[in-house]
Tab-separated table of C-alpha atoms and ligand atoms in Angstrom:
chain	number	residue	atom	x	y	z
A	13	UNK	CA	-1.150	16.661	-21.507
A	14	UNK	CA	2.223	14.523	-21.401
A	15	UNK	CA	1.794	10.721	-22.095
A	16	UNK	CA	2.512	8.793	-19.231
A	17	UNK	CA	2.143	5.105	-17.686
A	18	UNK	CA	0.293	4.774	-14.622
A	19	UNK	CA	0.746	1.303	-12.011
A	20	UNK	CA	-0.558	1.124	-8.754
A	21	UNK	CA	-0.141	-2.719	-7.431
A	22	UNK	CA	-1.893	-2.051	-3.909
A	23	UNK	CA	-4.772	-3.112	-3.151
A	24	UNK	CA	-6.667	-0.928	-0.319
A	25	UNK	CA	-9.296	-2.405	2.219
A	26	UNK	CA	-11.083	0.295	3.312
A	27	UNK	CA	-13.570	1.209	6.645
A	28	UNK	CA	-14.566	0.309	10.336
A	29	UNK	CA	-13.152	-3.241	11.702
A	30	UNK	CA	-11.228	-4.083	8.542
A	31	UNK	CA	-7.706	-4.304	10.495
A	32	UNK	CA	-9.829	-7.629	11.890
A	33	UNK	CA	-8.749	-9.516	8.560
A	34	UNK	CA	-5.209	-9.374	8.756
A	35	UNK	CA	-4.670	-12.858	9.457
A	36	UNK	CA	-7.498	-13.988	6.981
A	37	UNK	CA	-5.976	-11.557	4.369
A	38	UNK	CA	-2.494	-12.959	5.175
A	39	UNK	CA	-3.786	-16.347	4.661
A	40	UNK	CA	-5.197	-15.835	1.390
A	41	UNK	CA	-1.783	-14.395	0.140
A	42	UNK	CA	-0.117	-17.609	0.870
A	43	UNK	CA	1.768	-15.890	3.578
A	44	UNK	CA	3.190	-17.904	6.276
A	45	UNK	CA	5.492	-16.405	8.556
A	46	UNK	CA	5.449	-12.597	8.438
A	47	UNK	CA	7.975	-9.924	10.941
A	48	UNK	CA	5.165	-7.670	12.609
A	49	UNK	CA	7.004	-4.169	12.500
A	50	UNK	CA	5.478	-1.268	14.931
A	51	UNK	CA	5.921	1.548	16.711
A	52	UNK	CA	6.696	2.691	19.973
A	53	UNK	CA	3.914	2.270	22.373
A	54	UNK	CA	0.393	3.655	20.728
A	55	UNK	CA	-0.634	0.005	19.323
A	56	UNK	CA	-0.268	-1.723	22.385
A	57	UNK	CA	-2.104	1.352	24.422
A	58	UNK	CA	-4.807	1.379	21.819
A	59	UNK	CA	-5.466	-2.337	22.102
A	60	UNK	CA	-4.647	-2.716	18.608
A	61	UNK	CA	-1.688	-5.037	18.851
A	62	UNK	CA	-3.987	-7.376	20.620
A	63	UNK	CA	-6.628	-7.361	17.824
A	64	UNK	CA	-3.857	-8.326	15.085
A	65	UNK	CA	-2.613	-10.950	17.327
A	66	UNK	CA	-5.660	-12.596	17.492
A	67	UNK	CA	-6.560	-11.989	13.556
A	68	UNK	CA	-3.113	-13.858	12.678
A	69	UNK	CA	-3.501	-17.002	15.670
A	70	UNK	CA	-6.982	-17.539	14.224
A	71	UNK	CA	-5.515	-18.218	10.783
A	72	UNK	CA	-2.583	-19.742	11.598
A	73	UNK	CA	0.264	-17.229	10.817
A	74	UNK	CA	2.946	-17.284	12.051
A	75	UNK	CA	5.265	-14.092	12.956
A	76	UNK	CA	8.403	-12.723	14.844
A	77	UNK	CA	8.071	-9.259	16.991
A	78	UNK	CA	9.851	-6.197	15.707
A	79	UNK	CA	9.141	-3.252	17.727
A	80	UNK	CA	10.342	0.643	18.975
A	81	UNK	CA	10.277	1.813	15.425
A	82	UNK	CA	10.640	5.752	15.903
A	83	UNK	CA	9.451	8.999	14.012
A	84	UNK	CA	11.991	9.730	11.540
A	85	UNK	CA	12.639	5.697	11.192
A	86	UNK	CA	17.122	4.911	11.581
A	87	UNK	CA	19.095	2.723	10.148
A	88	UNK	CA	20.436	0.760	12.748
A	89	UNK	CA	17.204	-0.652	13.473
A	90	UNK	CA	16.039	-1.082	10.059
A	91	UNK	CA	19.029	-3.311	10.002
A	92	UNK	CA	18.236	-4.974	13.041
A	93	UNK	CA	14.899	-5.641	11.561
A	94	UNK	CA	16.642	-7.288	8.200
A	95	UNK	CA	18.687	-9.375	10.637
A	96	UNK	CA	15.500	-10.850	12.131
A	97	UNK	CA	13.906	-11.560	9.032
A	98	UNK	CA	16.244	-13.164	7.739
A	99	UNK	CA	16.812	-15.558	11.129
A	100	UNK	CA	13.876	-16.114	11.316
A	101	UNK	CA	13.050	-16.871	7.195
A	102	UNK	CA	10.255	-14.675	7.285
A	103	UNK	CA	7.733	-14.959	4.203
A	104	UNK	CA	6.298	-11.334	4.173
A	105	UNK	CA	5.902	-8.010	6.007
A	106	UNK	CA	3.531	-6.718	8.128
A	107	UNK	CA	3.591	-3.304	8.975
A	108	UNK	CA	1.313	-1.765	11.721
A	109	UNK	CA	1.546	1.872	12.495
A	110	UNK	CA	2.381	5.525	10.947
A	111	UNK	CA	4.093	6.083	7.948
A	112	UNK	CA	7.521	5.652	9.777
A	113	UNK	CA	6.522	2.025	10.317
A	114	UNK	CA	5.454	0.960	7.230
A	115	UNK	CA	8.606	3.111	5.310
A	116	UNK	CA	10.935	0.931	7.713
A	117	UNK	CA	8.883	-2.501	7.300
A	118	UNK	CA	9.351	-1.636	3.649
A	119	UNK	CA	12.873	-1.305	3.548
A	120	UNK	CA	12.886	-4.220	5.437
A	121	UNK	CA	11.472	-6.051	2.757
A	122	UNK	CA	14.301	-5.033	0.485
A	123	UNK	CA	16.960	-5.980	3.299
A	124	UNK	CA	15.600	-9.011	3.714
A	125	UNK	CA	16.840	-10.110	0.285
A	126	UNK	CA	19.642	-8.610	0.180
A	127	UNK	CA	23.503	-8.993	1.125
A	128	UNK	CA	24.812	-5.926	0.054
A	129	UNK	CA	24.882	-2.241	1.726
A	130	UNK	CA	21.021	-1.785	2.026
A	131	UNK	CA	22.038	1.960	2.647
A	132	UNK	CA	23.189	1.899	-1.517
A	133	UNK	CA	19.681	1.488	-2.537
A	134	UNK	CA	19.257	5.514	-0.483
A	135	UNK	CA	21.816	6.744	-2.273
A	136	UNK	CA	20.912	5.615	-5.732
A	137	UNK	CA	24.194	2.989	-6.267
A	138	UNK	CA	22.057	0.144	-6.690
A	139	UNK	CA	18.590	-0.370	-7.981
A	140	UNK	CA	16.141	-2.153	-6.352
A	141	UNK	CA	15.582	-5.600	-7.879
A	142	UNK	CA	13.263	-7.472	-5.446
A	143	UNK	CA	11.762	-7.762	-2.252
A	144	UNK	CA	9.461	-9.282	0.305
A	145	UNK	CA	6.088	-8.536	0.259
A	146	UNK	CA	4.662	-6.149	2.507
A	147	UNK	CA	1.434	-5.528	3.932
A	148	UNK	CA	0.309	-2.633	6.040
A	149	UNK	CA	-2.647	-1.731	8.673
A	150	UNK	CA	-2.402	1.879	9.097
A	151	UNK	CA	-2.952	3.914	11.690
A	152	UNK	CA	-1.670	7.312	10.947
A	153	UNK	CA	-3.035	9.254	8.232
A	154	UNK	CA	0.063	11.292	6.620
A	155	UNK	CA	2.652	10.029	4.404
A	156	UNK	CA	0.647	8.077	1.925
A	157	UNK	CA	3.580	5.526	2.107
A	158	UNK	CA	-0.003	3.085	2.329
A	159	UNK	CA	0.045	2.856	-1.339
A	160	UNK	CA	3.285	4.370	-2.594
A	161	UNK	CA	6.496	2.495	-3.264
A	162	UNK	CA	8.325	5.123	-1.031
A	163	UNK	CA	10.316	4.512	2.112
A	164	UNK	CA	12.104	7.204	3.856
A	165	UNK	CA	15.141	6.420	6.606
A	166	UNK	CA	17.872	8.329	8.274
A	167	UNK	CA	21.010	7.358	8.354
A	168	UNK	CA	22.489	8.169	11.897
A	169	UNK	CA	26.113	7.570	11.134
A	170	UNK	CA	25.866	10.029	8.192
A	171	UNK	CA	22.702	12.739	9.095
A	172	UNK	CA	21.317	11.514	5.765
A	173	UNK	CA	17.870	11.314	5.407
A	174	UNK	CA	16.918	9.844	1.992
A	175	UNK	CA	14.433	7.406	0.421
A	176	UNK	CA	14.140	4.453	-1.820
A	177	UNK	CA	11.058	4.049	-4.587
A	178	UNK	CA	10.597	0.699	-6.083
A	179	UNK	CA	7.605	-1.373	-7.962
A	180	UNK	CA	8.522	-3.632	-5.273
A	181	UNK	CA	7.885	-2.040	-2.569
A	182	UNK	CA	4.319	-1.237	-2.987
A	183	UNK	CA	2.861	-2.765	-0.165
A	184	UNK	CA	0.279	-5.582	-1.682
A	185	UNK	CA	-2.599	-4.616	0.924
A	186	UNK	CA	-3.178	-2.271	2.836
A	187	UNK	CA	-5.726	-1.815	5.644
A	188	UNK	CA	-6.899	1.518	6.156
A	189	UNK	CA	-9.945	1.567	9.243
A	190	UNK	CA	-10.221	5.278	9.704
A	191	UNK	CA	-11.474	4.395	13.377
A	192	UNK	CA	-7.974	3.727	14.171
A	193	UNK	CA	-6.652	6.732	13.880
A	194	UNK	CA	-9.231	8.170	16.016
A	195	UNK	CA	-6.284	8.431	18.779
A	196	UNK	CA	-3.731	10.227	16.928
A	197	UNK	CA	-3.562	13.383	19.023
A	198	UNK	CA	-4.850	16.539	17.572
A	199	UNK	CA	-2.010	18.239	18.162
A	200	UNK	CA	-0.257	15.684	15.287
A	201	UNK	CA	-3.021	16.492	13.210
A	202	UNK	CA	-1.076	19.948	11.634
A	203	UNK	CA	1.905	18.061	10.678
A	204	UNK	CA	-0.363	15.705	8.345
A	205	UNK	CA	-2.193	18.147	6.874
A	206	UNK	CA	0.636	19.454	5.944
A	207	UNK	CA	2.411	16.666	4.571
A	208	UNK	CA	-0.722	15.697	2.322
A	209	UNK	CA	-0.872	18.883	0.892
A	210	UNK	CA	2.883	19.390	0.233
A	211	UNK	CA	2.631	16.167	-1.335
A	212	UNK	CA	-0.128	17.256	-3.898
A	213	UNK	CA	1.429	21.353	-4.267
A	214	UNK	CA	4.679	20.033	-5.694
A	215	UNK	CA	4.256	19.530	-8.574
A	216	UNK	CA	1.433	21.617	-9.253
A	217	UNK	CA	3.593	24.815	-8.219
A	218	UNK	CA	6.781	22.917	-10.070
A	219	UNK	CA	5.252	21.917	-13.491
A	220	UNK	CA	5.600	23.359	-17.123
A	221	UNK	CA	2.640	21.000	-18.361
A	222	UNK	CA	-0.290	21.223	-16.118
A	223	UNK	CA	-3.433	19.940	-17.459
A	224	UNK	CA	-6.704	20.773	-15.363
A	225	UNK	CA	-7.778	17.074	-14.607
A	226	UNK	CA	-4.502	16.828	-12.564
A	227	UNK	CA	-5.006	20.541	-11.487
A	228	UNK	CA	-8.418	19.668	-10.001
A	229	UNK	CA	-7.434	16.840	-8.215
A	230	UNK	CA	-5.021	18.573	-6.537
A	231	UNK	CA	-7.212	21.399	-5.344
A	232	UNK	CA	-9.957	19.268	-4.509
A	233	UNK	CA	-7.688	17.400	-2.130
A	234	UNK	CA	-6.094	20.130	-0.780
A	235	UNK	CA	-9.686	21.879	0.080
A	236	UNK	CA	-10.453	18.176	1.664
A	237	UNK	CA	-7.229	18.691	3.647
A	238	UNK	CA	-8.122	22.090	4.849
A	239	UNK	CA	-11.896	21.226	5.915
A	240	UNK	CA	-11.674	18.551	7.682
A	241	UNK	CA	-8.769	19.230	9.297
A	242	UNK	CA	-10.077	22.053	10.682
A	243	UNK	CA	-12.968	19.746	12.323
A	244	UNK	CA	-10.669	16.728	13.379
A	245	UNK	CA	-9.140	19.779	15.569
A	246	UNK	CA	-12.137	20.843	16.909
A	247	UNK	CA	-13.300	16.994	17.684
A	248	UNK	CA	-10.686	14.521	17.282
A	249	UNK	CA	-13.390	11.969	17.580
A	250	UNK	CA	-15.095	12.905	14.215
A	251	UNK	CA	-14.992	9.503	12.121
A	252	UNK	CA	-16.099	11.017	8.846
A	253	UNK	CA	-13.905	13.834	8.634
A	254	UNK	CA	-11.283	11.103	9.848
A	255	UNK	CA	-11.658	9.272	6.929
A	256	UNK	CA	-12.124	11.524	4.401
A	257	UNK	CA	-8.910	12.795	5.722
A	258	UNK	CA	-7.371	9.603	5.359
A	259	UNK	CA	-8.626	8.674	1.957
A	260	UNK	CA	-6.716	12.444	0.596
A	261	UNK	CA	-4.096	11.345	2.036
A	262	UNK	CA	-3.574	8.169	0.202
A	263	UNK	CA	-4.552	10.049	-2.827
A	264	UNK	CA	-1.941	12.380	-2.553
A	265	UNK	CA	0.766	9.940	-3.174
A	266	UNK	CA	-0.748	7.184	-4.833
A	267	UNK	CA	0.750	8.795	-8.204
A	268	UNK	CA	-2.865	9.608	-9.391
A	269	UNK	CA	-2.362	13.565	-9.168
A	270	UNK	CA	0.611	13.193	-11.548
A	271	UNK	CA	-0.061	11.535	-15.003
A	272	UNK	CA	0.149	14.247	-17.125
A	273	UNK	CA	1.906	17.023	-15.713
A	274	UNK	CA	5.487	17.765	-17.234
A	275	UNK	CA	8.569	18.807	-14.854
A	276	UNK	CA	7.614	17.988	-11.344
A	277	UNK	CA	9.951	18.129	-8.482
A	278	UNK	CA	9.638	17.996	-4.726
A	279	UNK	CA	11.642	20.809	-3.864
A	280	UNK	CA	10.230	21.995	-0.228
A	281	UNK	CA	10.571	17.632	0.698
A	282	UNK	CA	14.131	18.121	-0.321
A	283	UNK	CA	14.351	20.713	1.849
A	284	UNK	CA	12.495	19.444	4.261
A	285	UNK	CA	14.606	15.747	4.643
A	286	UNK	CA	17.583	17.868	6.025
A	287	UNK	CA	15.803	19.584	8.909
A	288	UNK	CA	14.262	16.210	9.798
A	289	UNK	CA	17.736	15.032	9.449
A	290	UNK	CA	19.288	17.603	10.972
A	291	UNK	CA	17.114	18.513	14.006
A	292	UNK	CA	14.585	15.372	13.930
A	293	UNK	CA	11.880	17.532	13.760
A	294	UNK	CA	8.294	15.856	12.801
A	295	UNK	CA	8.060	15.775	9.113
A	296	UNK	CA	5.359	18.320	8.524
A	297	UNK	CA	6.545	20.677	10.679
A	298	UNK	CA	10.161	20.194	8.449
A	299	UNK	CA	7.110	21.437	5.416
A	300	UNK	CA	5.357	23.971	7.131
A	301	UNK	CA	8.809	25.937	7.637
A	302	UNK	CA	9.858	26.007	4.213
A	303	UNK	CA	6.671	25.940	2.116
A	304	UNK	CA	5.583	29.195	2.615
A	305	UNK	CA	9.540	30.553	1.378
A	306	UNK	CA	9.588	28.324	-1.143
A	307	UNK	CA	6.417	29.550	-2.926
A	308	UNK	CA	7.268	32.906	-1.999
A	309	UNK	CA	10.516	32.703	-3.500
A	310	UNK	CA	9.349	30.809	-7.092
A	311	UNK	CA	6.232	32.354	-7.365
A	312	UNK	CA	7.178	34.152	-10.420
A	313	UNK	CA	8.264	31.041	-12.640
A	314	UNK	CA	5.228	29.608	-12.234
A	315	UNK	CA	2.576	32.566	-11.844
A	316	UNK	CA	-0.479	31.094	-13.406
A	317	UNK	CA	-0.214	28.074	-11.237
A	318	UNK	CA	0.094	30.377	-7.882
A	319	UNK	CA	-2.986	32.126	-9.197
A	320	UNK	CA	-4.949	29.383	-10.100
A	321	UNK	CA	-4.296	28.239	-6.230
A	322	UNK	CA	-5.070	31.408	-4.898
A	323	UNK	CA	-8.421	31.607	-7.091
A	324	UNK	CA	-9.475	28.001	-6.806
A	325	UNK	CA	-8.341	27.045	-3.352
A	326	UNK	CA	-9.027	30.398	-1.506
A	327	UNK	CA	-11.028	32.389	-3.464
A	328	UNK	CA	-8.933	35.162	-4.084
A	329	UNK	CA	-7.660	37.086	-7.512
A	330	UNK	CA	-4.683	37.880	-5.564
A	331	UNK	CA	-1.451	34.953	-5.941
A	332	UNK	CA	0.495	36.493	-2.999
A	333	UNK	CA	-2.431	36.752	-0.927
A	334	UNK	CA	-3.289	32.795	-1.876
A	335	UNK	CA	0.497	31.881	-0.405
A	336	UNK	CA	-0.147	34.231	2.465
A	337	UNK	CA	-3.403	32.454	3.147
A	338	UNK	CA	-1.717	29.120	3.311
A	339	UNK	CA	0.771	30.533	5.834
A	340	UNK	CA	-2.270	31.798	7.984
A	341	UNK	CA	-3.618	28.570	7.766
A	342	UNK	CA	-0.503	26.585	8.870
A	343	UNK	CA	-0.211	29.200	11.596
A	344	UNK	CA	-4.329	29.051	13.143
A	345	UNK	CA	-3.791	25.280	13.104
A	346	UNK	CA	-0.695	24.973	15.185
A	347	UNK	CA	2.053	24.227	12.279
A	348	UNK	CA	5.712	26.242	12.578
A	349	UNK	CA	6.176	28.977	9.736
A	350	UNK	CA	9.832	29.797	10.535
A	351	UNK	CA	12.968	28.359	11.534
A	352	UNK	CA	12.310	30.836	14.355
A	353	UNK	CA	9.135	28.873	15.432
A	354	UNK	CA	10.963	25.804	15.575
A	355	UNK	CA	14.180	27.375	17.492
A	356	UNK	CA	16.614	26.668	14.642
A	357	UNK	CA	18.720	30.117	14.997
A	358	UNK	CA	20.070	31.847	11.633
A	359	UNK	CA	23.478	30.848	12.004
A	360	UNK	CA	22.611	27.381	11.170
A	361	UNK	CA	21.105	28.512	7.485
A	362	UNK	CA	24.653	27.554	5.988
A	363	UNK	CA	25.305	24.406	7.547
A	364	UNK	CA	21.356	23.204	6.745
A	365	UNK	CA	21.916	24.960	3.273
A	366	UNK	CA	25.098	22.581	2.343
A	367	UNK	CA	23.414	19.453	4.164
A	368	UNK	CA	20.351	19.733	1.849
A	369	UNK	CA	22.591	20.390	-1.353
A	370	UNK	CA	25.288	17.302	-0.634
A	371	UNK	CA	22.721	15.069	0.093
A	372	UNK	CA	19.031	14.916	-0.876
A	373	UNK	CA	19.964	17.561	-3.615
A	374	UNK	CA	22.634	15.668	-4.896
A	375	UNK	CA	20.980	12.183	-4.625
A	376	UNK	CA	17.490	13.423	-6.598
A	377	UNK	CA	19.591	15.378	-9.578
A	378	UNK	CA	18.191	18.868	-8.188
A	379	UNK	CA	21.778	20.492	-7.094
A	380	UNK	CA	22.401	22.321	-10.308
A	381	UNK	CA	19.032	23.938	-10.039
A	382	UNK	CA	19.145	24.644	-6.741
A	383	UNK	CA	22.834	25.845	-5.460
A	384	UNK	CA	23.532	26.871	-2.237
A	385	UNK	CA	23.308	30.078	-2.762
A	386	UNK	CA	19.505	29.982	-3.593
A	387	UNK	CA	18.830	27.403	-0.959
A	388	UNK	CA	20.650	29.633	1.458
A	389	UNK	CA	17.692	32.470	-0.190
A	390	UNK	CA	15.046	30.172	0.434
A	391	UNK	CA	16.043	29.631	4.053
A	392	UNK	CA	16.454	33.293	4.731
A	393	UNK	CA	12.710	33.595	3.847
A	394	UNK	CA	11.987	30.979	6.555
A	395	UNK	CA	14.070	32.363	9.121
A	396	UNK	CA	11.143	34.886	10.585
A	397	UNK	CA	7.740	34.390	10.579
A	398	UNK	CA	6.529	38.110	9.647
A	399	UNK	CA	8.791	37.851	6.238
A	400	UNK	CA	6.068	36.053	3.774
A	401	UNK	CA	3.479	38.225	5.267
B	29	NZQ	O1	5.486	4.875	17.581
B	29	NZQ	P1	4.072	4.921	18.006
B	29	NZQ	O2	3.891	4.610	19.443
B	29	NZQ	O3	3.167	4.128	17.100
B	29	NZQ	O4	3.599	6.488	17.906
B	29	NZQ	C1	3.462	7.199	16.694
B	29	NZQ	C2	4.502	8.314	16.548
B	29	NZQ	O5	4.953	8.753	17.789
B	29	NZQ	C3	2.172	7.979	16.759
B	29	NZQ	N1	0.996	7.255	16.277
B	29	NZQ	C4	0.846	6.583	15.109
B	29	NZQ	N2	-0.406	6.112	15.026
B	29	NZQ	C5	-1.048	6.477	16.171
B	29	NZQ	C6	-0.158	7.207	16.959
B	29	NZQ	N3	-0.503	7.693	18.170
B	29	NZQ	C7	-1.758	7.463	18.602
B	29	NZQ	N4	-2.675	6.780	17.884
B	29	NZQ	C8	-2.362	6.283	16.667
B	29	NZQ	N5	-3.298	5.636	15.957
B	29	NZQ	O6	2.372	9.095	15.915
B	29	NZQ	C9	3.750	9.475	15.938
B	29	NZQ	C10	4.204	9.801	14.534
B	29	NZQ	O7	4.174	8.639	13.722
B	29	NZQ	P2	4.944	8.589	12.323
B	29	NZQ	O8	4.725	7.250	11.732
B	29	NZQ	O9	6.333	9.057	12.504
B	29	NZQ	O10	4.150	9.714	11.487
B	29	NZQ	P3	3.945	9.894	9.948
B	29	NZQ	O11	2.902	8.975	9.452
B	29	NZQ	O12	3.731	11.349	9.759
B	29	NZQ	O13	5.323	9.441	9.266
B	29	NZQ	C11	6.416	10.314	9.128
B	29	NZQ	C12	7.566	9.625	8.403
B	29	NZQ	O14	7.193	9.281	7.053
B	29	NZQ	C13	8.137	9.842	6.118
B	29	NZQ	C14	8.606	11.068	6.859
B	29	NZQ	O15	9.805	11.583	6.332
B	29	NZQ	C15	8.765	10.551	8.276
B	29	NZQ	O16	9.965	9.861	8.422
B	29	NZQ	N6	7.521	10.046	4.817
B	29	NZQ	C16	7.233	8.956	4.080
B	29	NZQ	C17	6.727	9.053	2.810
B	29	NZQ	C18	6.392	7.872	2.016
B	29	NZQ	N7	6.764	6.671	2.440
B	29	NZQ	O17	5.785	7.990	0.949
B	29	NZQ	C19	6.517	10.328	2.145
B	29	NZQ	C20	6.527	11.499	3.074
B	29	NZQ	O18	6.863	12.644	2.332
B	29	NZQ	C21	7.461	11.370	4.232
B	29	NZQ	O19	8.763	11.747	3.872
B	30	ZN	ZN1	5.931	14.241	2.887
């Protein structure tokens, strides 16, 4: 086991009717005057929007409106966001919505006290020194971005998709009431059960120190994942499933599935960033496309791991037939396995190939590993579904 240094700042407030204490919560943080980032319609359909209103009038804070974040969060309106809070000398964030809501309130936060290019903190010029605090009430159980540091944005001007990680921009609460995420549609439910467990498989698959307590963590979520996804499908209005569901997911990226284990790189997200980029796909669709490749393609640098999966996850002796399984599984639950799937045709594999090795490549230190000619490989492997079969 590797020595290692473990932080997690955010506190979590978990259960029914929690989101109720926002503006109580607020209060108590000495928080005055926060910008109220959301989405594009489901808080205000939900009734939600009206139930935080109310929580911050009853306890006196103050905030200014920033709406019509969308999936894959941009950077015009991040900046449009840092414009307001600045106007309006905003005290905190408050974040209400999926994990494209709370990545943009976060980088937000950063903008906010900023005067420089907020888009050098993406590419790794500058380091992130400070920001405003942000809180979150969740509704979407996915990214884990609830208790991570993490924001991820898109560029428009540039197709970039890349993210900033910071001590600072650990949100300092977050609300997690599994009831509201009772509405997410089912057919959304794929893409985050694929994004938890590609967030937990990463390094497991990628590591060259794997001790078992981080090993079983990982496979305990991912079984989590796999169960009670399978009954949110089957009744979307299942609270517990719902929030065990939600609880992996936090887990997944909270850092706790990591002390330990040496190497460790998210290969399929980089990956992954340019098709979102690229075709502004959902993010765990982006996954499901390349994970299946990707372990096919690396399975032999890291054998014992892929057996280990294959044995503890699915039961079987066989590590091809544990990556095959997975595929099956992203396939029964509605999830794209192939560019194919998600109409990308195979003349684009060079173009996506150089987009992921100039950027996210580039930006995380990973483009000597992983040239274009093996990403190009990887994609090839994605192009049809029957190829990891
Ligand atoms: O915009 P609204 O109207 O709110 O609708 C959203 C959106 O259309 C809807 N939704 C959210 N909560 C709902 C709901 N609909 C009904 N009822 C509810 N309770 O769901 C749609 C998708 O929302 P989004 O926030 O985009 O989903 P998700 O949480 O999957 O976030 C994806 C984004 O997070 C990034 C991804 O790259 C992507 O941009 N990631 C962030 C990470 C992080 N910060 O740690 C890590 C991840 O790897 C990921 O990259
Ligand atoms: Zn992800």
């Amino acid at each position: 086991m590797e020595n290692f240094q473990f932080h997690n700042p955010t506190k979590i407030i978990f259960g029914k009717k929690t989101h109720r204490n926002i503006g109580q919560i607020l209060k108590e943080e000495g928080v005055k005057k926060v910008l109220f980032v959301y989405g594009q319609s489901s808080i205000k359909t939900t009734g939600l929007y009206d139930e935080i209103v109310d929580s911050m009038n009853a306890y006196g804070v103050e905030f200014v409106e920033h709406s019509g974040v969308k999936p894959n969060p941009v950077l015009s309106h991040t900046l449009e966001g840092v414009r307001k809070a600045k106007e309006h000398k905003v005290d905190g964030i408050l974040s209400v919505g999926g994990g494209s809501v709370l990545d943009e309130g976060k980088a937000i936060a950063v903008g906010a006290l900023d005067d420089g290019d907020l888009w050098d903190f993406f590419t790794g010029k500058r380091e992130i020194k400070r920001a405003l605090p942000n809180y979150t009430v969740l509704t979407l159980a996915a990214t884990g971005s609830e208790m991570n540091g993490y924001a991820v944005i898109t560029n428009e001007q540039t197709a970039e998709k890349l993210s900033i990680g910071s001590i600072y921009t650990f949100p300092r609460v977050s609300i997690l009431n599994p009831e509201l995420t009772l509405s997410v549609p089912a057919s959304y439910q794929p893409y985050s059960a694929v994004d938890v467990i590609a967030h937990v498989i990463e390094w497991y698959f990628t590591c060259t120190v794997c001790p078992g307590i981080s090993n079983r963590l990982v496979e305990s979520i991912v079984k989590t994942v796999i169960e009670t996804t399978e009954k949110i499908i089957k009744n979307p209005s299942d609270y517990d499933s719902r929030a065990q569901f939600m609880w992996s997911a936090t887990l997944a990226l909270n850092g706790i599935t990591r002390p330990g284990y040496r190497g460790g790189i998210y290969v399929n997200h980089m990956i992954a960033h340019s098709l979102g980029a690229l075709y502004d796909l959902p993010h765990g669709a982006c996954l499901s496309i390349v994970i299946p490749a990707w372990m096919w393609w690396y399975k032999e640098k890291n054998r014992p791991q892929f057996e280990r999966f294959s044995r503890e996850v699915f039961g079987t002796s066989d590590y091809q037939e544990g990556i095959k399984t997975l595929k099956r599984w992203f396939r029964s639950i509605g999830a794209p396995v192939s560019l194919r799937d998600a109409g990308i045709p195979s003349s684009d594999i060079d173009r996506i190939a150089n987009h992921v090795h100039s950027t996210t490549a580039k930006v995380w230190g990973l483009d000597r590993e992983y040239t274009v000619e093996k990403i190009k490989e990887i994609l090839y492997l994605s192009l049809r579904s029957n190829i990891v079969e």
